[in-house]
Amino acid sequence: MMIKVDLEVFSVLRYLCTTLRIEAEVFALAIEYRKLALLSEISEEDAERMGEILELAEEDELLSSLLIEVDRSVLIKQDMLDEDKICYFRNQQSNLYKCIEKERKYIFLDE
């Protein structure tokens, strides 16, 4: 079954992966999570896989931040974003930018 991926979200995630040299695995997990989140019906296996990805995100700050951004994009796509959620995601975007900046500094220190 082919799932259409939102080009804007894919582009942002691809940019993060290539520009910041985010591991391909983190990028792939974010894309997989988004595909699962957009399913009209989710199987038990799909729900378990989403749970596994969320567990991985508990150990990986960048993955966690990316998944929050994916959640935001899914809510927008499904027209389910109310004022409380907008405020929450604005705060989380700030955390994502901090995490990206931290990754960027780490990359430059390694070179």
Coordinates of C-alpha atoms in Angstrom, one line a residue, residues 44-102:
E44 CA -2.6 -3.5 16.2
E45 CA 0.7 -4.1 14.5
D46 CA 0.8 -0.5 13.3
A47 CA 0.0 0.8 16.8
E48 CA 2.7 -1.4 18.3
R49 CA 5.2 0.0 15.8
M50 CA 4.2 3.6 16.7
G51 CA 4.8 2.7 20.3
E52 CA 8.2 1.3 19.5
I53 CA 9.1 4.5 17.7
L54 CA 7.9 6.6 20.6
E55 CA 9.9 4.5 23.0
L56 CA 13.0 5.2 20.9
A57 CA 12.2 8.9 21.0
E58 CA 12.3 8.8 24.8
E59 CA 16.0 8.1 24.5
D60 CA 16.7 10.5 21.6
E61 CA 15.9 14.2 22.0
L62 CA 16.1 15.0 18.3
L63 CA 13.8 12.2 17.3
S64 CA 11.4 13.3 20.0
S65 CA 11.4 16.8 18.7
L66 CA 10.9 15.6 15.2
L67 CA 8.0 13.5 16.2
I68 CA 6.3 16.4 17.9
E69 CA 6.7 18.4 14.7
V70 CA 5.2 15.4 12.8
D71 CA 2.3 15.3 15.2
R72 CA 1.7 19.0 14.5
S73 CA 1.7 18.5 10.8
V74 CA -0.7 15.6 11.1
L75 CA -3.1 17.6 13.2
I76 CA -3.0 20.5 10.6
K77 CA -3.6 18.1 7.8
Q78 CA -6.6 16.6 9.5
D79 CA -7.9 20.0 10.6
M80 CA -7.7 19.1 14.3
L81 CA -5.5 21.9 15.6
D82 CA -7.3 24.0 18.2
E83 CA -5.9 27.0 20.1
D84 CA -4.5 24.9 23.1
K85 CA -2.7 22.6 20.7
I86 CA -1.3 25.6 18.7
C87 CA 0.2 27.1 21.9
Y88 CA 1.6 23.7 22.8
F89 CA 3.2 23.2 19.4
R90 CA 4.7 26.7 19.4
N91 CA 6.5 25.9 22.6
Q92 CA 7.6 22.5 21.3
Q93 CA 8.9 24.2 18.1
S94 CA 11.2 26.3 20.3
N95 CA 12.5 23.0 21.8
L96 CA 13.1 21.6 18.3
Y97 CA 15.1 24.7 17.3
K98 CA 17.2 24.4 20.4
C99 CA 17.8 20.7 19.7
I100 CA 18.8 21.4 16.1
E101 CA 21.2 24.1 17.2
K102 CA 22.7 21.7 19.7

